[in-house]
CSV table of C-alpha atoms and ligand atoms in Angstrom, one decimal:
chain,number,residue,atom,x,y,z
A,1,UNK,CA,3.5,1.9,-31.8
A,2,UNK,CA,7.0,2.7,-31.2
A,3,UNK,CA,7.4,1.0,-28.0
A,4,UNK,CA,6.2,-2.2,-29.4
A,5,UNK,CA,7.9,-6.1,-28.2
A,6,UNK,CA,7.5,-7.2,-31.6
A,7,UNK,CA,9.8,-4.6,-33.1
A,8,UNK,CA,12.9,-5.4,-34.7
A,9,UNK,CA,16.3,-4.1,-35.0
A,10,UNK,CA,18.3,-3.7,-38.4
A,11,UNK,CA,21.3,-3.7,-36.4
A,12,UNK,CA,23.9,-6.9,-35.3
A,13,UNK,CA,23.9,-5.8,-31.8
A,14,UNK,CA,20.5,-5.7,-31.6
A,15,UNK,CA,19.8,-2.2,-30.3
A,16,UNK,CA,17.4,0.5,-31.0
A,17,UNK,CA,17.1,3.9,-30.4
A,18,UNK,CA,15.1,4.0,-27.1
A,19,UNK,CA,12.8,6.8,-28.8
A,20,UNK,CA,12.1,8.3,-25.3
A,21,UNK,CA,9.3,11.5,-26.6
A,22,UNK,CA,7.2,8.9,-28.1
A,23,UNK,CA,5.9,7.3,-24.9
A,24,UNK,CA,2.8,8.1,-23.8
A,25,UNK,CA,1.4,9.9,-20.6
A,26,UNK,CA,0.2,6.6,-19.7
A,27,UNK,CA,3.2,4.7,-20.2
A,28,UNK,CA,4.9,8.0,-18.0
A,29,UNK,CA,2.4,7.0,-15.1
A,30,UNK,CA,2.3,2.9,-15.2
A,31,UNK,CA,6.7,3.7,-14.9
A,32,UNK,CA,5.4,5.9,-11.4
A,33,UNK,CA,3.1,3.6,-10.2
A,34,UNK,CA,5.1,0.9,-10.4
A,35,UNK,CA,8.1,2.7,-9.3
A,36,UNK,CA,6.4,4.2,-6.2
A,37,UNK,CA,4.8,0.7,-5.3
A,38,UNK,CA,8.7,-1.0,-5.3
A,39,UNK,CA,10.4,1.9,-3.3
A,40,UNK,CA,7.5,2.1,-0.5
A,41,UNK,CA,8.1,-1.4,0.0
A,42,UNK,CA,11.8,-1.9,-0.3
A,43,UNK,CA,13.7,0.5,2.3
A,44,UNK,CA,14.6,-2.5,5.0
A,45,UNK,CA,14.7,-5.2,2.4
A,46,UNK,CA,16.4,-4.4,-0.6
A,47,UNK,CA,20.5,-4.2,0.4
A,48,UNK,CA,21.2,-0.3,0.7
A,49,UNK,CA,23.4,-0.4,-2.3
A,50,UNK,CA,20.4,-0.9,-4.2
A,51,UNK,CA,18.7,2.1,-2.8
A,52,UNK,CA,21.7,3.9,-3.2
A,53,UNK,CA,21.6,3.2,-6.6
A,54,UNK,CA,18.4,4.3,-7.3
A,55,UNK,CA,19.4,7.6,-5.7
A,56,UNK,CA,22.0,8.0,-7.7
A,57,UNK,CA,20.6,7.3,-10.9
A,58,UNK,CA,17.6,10.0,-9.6
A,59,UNK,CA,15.1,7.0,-11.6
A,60,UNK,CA,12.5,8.7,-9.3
A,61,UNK,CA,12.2,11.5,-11.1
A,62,UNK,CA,9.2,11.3,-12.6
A,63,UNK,CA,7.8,9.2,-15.7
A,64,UNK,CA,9.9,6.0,-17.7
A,65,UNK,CA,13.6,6.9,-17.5
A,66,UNK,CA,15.5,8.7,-20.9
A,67,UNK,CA,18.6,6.2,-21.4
A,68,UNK,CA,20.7,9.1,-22.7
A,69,UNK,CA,20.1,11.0,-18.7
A,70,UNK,CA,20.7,7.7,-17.0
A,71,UNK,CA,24.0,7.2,-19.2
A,72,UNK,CA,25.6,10.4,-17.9
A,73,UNK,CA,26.0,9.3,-14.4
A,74,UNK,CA,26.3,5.3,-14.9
A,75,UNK,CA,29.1,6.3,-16.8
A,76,UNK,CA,30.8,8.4,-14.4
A,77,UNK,CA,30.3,6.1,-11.7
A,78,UNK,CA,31.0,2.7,-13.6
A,79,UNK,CA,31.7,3.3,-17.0
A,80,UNK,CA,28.4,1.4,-17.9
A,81,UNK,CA,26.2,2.3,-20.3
A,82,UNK,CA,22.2,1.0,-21.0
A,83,UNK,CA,21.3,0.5,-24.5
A,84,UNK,CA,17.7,-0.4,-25.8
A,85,UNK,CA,16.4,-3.3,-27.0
A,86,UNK,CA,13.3,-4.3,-28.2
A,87,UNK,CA,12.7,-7.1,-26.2
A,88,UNK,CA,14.9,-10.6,-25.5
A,89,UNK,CA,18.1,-10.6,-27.9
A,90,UNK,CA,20.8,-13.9,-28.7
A,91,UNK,CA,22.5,-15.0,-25.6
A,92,UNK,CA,25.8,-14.2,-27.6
A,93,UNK,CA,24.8,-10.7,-28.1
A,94,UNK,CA,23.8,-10.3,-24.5
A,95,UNK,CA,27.2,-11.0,-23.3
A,96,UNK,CA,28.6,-9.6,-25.8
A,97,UNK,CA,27.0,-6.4,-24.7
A,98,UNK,CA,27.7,-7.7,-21.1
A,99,UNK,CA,31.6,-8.0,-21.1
A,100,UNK,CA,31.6,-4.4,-22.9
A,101,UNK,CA,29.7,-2.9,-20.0
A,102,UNK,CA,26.6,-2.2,-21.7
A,103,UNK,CA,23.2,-3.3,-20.6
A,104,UNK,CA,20.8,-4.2,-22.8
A,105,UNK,CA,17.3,-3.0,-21.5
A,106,UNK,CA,14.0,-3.6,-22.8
A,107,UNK,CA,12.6,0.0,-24.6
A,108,UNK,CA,8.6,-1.3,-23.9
A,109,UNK,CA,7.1,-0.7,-20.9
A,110,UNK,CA,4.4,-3.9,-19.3
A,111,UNK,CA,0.6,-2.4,-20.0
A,112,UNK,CA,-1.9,-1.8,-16.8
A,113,UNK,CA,-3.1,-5.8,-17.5
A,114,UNK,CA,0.4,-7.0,-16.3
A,115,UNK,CA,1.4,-5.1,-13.7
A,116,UNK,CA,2.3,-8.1,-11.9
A,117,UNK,CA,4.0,-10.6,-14.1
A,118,UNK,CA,5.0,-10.2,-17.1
A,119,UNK,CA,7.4,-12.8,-19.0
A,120,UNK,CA,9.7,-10.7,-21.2
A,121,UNK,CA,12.4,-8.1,-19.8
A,122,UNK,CA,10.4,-4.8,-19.8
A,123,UNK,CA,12.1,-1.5,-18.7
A,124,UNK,CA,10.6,-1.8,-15.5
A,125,UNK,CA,12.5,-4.5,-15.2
A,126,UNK,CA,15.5,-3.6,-16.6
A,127,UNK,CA,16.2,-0.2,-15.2
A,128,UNK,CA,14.8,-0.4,-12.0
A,129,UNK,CA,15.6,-3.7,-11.2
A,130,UNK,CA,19.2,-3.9,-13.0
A,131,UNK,CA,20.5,-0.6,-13.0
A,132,UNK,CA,21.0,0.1,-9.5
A,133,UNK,CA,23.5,-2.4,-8.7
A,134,UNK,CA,25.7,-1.5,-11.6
A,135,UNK,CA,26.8,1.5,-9.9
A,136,UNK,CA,28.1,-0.3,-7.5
A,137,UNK,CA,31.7,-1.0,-8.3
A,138,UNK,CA,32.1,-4.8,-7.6
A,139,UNK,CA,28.8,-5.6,-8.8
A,140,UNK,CA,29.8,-3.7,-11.8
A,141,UNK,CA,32.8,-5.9,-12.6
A,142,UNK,CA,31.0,-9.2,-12.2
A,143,UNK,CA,28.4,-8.1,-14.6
A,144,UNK,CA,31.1,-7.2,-17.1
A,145,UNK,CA,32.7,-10.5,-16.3
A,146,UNK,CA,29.6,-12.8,-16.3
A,147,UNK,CA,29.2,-11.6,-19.9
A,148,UNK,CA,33.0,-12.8,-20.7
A,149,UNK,CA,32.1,-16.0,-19.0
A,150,UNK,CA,28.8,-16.8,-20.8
A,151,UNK,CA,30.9,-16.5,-24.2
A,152,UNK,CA,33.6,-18.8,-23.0
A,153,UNK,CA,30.7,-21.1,-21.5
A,154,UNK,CA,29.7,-21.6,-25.0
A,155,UNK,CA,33.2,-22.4,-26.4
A,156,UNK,CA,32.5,-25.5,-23.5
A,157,UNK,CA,28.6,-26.1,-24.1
A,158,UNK,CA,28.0,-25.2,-20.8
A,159,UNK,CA,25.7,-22.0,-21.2
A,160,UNK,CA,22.4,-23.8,-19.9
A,161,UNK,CA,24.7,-24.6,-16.7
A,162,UNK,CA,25.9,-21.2,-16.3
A,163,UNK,CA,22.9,-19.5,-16.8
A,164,UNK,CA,21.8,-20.6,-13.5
A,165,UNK,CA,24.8,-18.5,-11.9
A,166,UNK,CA,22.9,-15.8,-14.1
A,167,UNK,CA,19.5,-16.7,-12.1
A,168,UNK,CA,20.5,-17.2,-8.9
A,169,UNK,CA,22.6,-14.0,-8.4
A,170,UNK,CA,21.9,-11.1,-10.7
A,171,UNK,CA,18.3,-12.4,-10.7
A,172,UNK,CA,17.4,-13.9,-7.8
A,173,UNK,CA,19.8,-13.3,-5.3
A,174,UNK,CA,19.8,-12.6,-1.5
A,175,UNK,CA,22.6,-10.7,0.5
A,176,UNK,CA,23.2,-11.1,4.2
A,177,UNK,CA,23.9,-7.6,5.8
A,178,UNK,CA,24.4,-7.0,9.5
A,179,UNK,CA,20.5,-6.0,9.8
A,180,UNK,CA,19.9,-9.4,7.9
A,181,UNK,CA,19.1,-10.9,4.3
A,182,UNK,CA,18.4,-8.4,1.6
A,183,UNK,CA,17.5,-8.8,-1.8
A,184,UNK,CA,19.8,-7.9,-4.3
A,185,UNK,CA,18.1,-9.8,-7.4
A,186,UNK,CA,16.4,-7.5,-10.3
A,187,UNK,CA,13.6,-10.3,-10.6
A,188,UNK,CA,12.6,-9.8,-7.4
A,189,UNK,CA,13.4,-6.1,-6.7
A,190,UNK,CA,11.3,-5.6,-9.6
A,191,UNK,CA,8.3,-7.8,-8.3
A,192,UNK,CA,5.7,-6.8,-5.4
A,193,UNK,CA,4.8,-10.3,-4.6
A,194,UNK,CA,8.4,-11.7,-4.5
A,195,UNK,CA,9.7,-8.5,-2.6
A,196,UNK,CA,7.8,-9.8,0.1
A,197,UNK,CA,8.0,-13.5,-0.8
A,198,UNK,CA,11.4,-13.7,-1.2
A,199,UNK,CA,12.4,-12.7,2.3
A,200,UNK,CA,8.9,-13.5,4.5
A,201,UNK,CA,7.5,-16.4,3.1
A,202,UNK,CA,8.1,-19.8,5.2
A,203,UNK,CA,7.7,-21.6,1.4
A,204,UNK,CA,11.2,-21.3,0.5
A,205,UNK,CA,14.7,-22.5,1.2
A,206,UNK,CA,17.5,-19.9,1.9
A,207,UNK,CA,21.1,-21.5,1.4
A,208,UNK,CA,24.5,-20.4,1.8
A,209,UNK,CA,25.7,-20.0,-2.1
A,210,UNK,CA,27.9,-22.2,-3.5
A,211,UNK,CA,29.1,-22.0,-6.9
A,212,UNK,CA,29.0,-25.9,-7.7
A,213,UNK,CA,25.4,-25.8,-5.9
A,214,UNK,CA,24.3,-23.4,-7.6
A,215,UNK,CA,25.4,-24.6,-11.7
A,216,UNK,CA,23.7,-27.3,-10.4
A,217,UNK,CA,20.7,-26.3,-10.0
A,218,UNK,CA,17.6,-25.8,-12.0
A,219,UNK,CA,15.4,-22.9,-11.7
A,220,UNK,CA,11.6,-22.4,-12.4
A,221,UNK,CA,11.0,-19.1,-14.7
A,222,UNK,CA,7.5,-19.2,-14.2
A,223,UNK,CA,7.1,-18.7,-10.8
A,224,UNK,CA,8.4,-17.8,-7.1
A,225,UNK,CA,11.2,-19.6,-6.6
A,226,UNK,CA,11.6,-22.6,-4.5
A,227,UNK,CA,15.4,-21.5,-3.6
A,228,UNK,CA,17.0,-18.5,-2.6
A,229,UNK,CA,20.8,-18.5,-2.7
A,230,UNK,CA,22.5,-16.0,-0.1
A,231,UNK,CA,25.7,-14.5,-0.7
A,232,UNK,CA,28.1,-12.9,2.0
A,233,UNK,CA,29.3,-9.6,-0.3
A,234,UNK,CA,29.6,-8.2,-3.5
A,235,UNK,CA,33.4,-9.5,-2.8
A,236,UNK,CA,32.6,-12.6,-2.1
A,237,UNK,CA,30.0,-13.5,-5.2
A,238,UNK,CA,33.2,-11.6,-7.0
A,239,UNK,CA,36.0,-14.2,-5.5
A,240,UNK,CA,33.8,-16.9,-6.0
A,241,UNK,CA,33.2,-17.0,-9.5
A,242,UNK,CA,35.5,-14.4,-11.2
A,243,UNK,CA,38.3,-15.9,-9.4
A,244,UNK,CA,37.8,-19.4,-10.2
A,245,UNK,CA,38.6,-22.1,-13.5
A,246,UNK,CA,35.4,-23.0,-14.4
A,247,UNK,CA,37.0,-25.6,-16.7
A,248,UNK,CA,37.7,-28.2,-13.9
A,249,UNK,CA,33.5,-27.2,-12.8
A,250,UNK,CA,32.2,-28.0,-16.2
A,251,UNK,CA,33.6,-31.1,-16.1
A,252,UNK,CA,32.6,-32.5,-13.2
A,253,UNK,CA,29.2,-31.2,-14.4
A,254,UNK,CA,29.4,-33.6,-17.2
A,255,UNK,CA,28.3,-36.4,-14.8
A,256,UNK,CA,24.2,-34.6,-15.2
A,257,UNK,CA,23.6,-34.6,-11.0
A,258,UNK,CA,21.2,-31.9,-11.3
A,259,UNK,CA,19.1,-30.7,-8.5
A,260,UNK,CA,15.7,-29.8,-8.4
A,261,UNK,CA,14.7,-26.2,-7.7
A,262,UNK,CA,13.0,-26.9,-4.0
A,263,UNK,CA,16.1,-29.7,-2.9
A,264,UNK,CA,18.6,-29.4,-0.1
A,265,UNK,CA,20.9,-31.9,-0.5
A,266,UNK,CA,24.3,-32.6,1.2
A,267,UNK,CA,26.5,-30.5,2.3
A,268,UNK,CA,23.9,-27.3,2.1
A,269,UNK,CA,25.0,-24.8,4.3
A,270,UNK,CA,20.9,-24.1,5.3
A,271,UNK,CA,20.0,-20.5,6.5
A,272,UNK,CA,16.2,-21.2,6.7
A,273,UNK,CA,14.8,-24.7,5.3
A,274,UNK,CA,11.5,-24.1,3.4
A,275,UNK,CA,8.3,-25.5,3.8
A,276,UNK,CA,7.7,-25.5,0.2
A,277,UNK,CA,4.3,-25.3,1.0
A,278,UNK,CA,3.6,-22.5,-1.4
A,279,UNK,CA,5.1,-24.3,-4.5
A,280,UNK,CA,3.2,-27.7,-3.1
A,281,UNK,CA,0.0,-25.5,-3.3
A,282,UNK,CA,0.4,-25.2,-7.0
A,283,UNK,CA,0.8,-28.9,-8.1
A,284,UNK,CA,-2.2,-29.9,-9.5
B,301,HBI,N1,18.2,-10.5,-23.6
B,301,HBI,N2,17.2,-8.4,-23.4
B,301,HBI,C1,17.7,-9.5,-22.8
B,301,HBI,N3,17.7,-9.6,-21.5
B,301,HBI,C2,18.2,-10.7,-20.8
B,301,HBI,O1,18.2,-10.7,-19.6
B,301,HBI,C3,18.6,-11.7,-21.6
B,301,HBI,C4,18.6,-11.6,-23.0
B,301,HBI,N4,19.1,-12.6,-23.8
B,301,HBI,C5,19.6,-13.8,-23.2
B,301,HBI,C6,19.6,-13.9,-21.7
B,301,HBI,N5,19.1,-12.9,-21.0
B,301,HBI,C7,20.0,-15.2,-21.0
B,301,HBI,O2,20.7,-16.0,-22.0
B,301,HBI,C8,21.1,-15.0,-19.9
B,301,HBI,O3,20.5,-14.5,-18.8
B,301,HBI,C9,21.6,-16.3,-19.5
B,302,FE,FE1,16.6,-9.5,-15.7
């Protein structure tokens, strides 16, 4: 029962002990599965920082990771740290955590009956799909700083426009390497279907990112989606956003242009122009 969604913490930052002994065999071998499905799949498509990463980190060791193992080296390498939720907390807390280099990972692991999607953060999710990256040291500071961003976005309202930055990077983001785009987004590292989506599928658009672009645009959280942003590098995402006032952004935001998540609009700098076809396929 330990490793239940619904549990609650009794602390203000949300976190509970990750109680690693209590999982169960089966929990242990839905973690392998799961992990041995995304790393067959991923050499040649997710950016080798990411597979460095997950070297690293040894996550392949066998069985659901124990936080406190995990936190040795992260910390070394970083000086991040994982702590366990139960499930999704405050956005304040989350960047609170954020901007003191702690990620807040899901404890509960997604049963056999949602291998495939599954709506809340799981440790699946989490680790394999978030950890990796924050050993990389660039990547690591624009975590720490997208959590000090989303508490000043709230001092300006603007946390539903900035969470989009959230989405279309650390979530959903493509890199361009010299052998091509690679995926660098936990939501899709972490998904077999959008692994192969993300980068194969004709259905989407793949656009240079822009910041503005991006803030602008809404996202689906239900589904594949319709847009892929590509970055350049780590430094690049990093001069981007870190190194720009977002208070001149927000309020040119204020005049509610918006785009929709399968849009190209002006000014797009396009890599591959979608034909939407698989998002078409699911309007009833
Ligand atoms: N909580 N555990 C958890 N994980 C998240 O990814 C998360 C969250 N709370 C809020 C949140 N994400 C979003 O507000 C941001 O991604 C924008
Ligand atoms: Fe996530």
């Amino acid at each position: 029962m330990s490793h239940n969604r619904d549990r609650v913490s009794d602390r203000p930052d949300f976190t509970v002990d990750q109680d690693w002994p209590l999982y169960t065999a089966d929990e242990h071998a839905v973690w392998d599965l799961l992990y041995a499905r995304q790393t067959a799949l991923l050499p040649g498509r997710a950016d080798p920082s990411v597979m460095r990463g997950l070297e690293a980190l040894n996550l392949g060791r066998g069985g659901i990771p124990d936080f406190r193992v995990i936190n040795e080296e992260l910390t070394r390498l970083t000086g991040w740290t994982v702590v366990a939720v139960p499930c999704l907390v405050p956005d304040d807390v989350f960047f609170r955590h954020l901007a003191n280099r702690r990620f807040p990972a899901g404890a509960f692991i997604r049963t056999r009956d949602e291998l495939d999607y599954i709506q809340e953060p799981d440790i699946f999710h989490d680790i394999f799909g978030h950890v990796p990256l924050l050993t990389d040291p660039v990547f690591a500071d624009y975590m720490q700083a997208y959590g000090e961003g989303g508490l000043r976005a709230r001092s300006f309202d603007r946390l539903a426009d900035l969470a989009a930055l959230y989405w279309y990077t650390v979530e959903f983001g493509l890199i361009e390497t010299e052998a091509g785009l690679r995926i660098y987004g936990a939501g899709i590292l972490s998904s077999l279907d959008e692994s192969r989506f993300a980068l194969d599928d004709p259905s989407p658009n793949r656009v240079r990112f822009d910041l503005e672009r991006v803030l602008r645009t809404r996202y689906r959280i239900d589904d594949f989606q319709q847009t892929y942003f590509v970055i350049r590098s780590f430094d690049d995402l990093f001069r981007a956003t870190v190194g720009t006032d977002f208070a001149p952004l927000y309020a040119r935001l204020a005049d509610g242009v918006r785009h929709a998540p399968g849009d190209l609009v002006t000014g797009d700098d396009v890599i591959t122009t979608g034909s939407q076809a698989y998002a078409q396929s699911k309007v009833t």
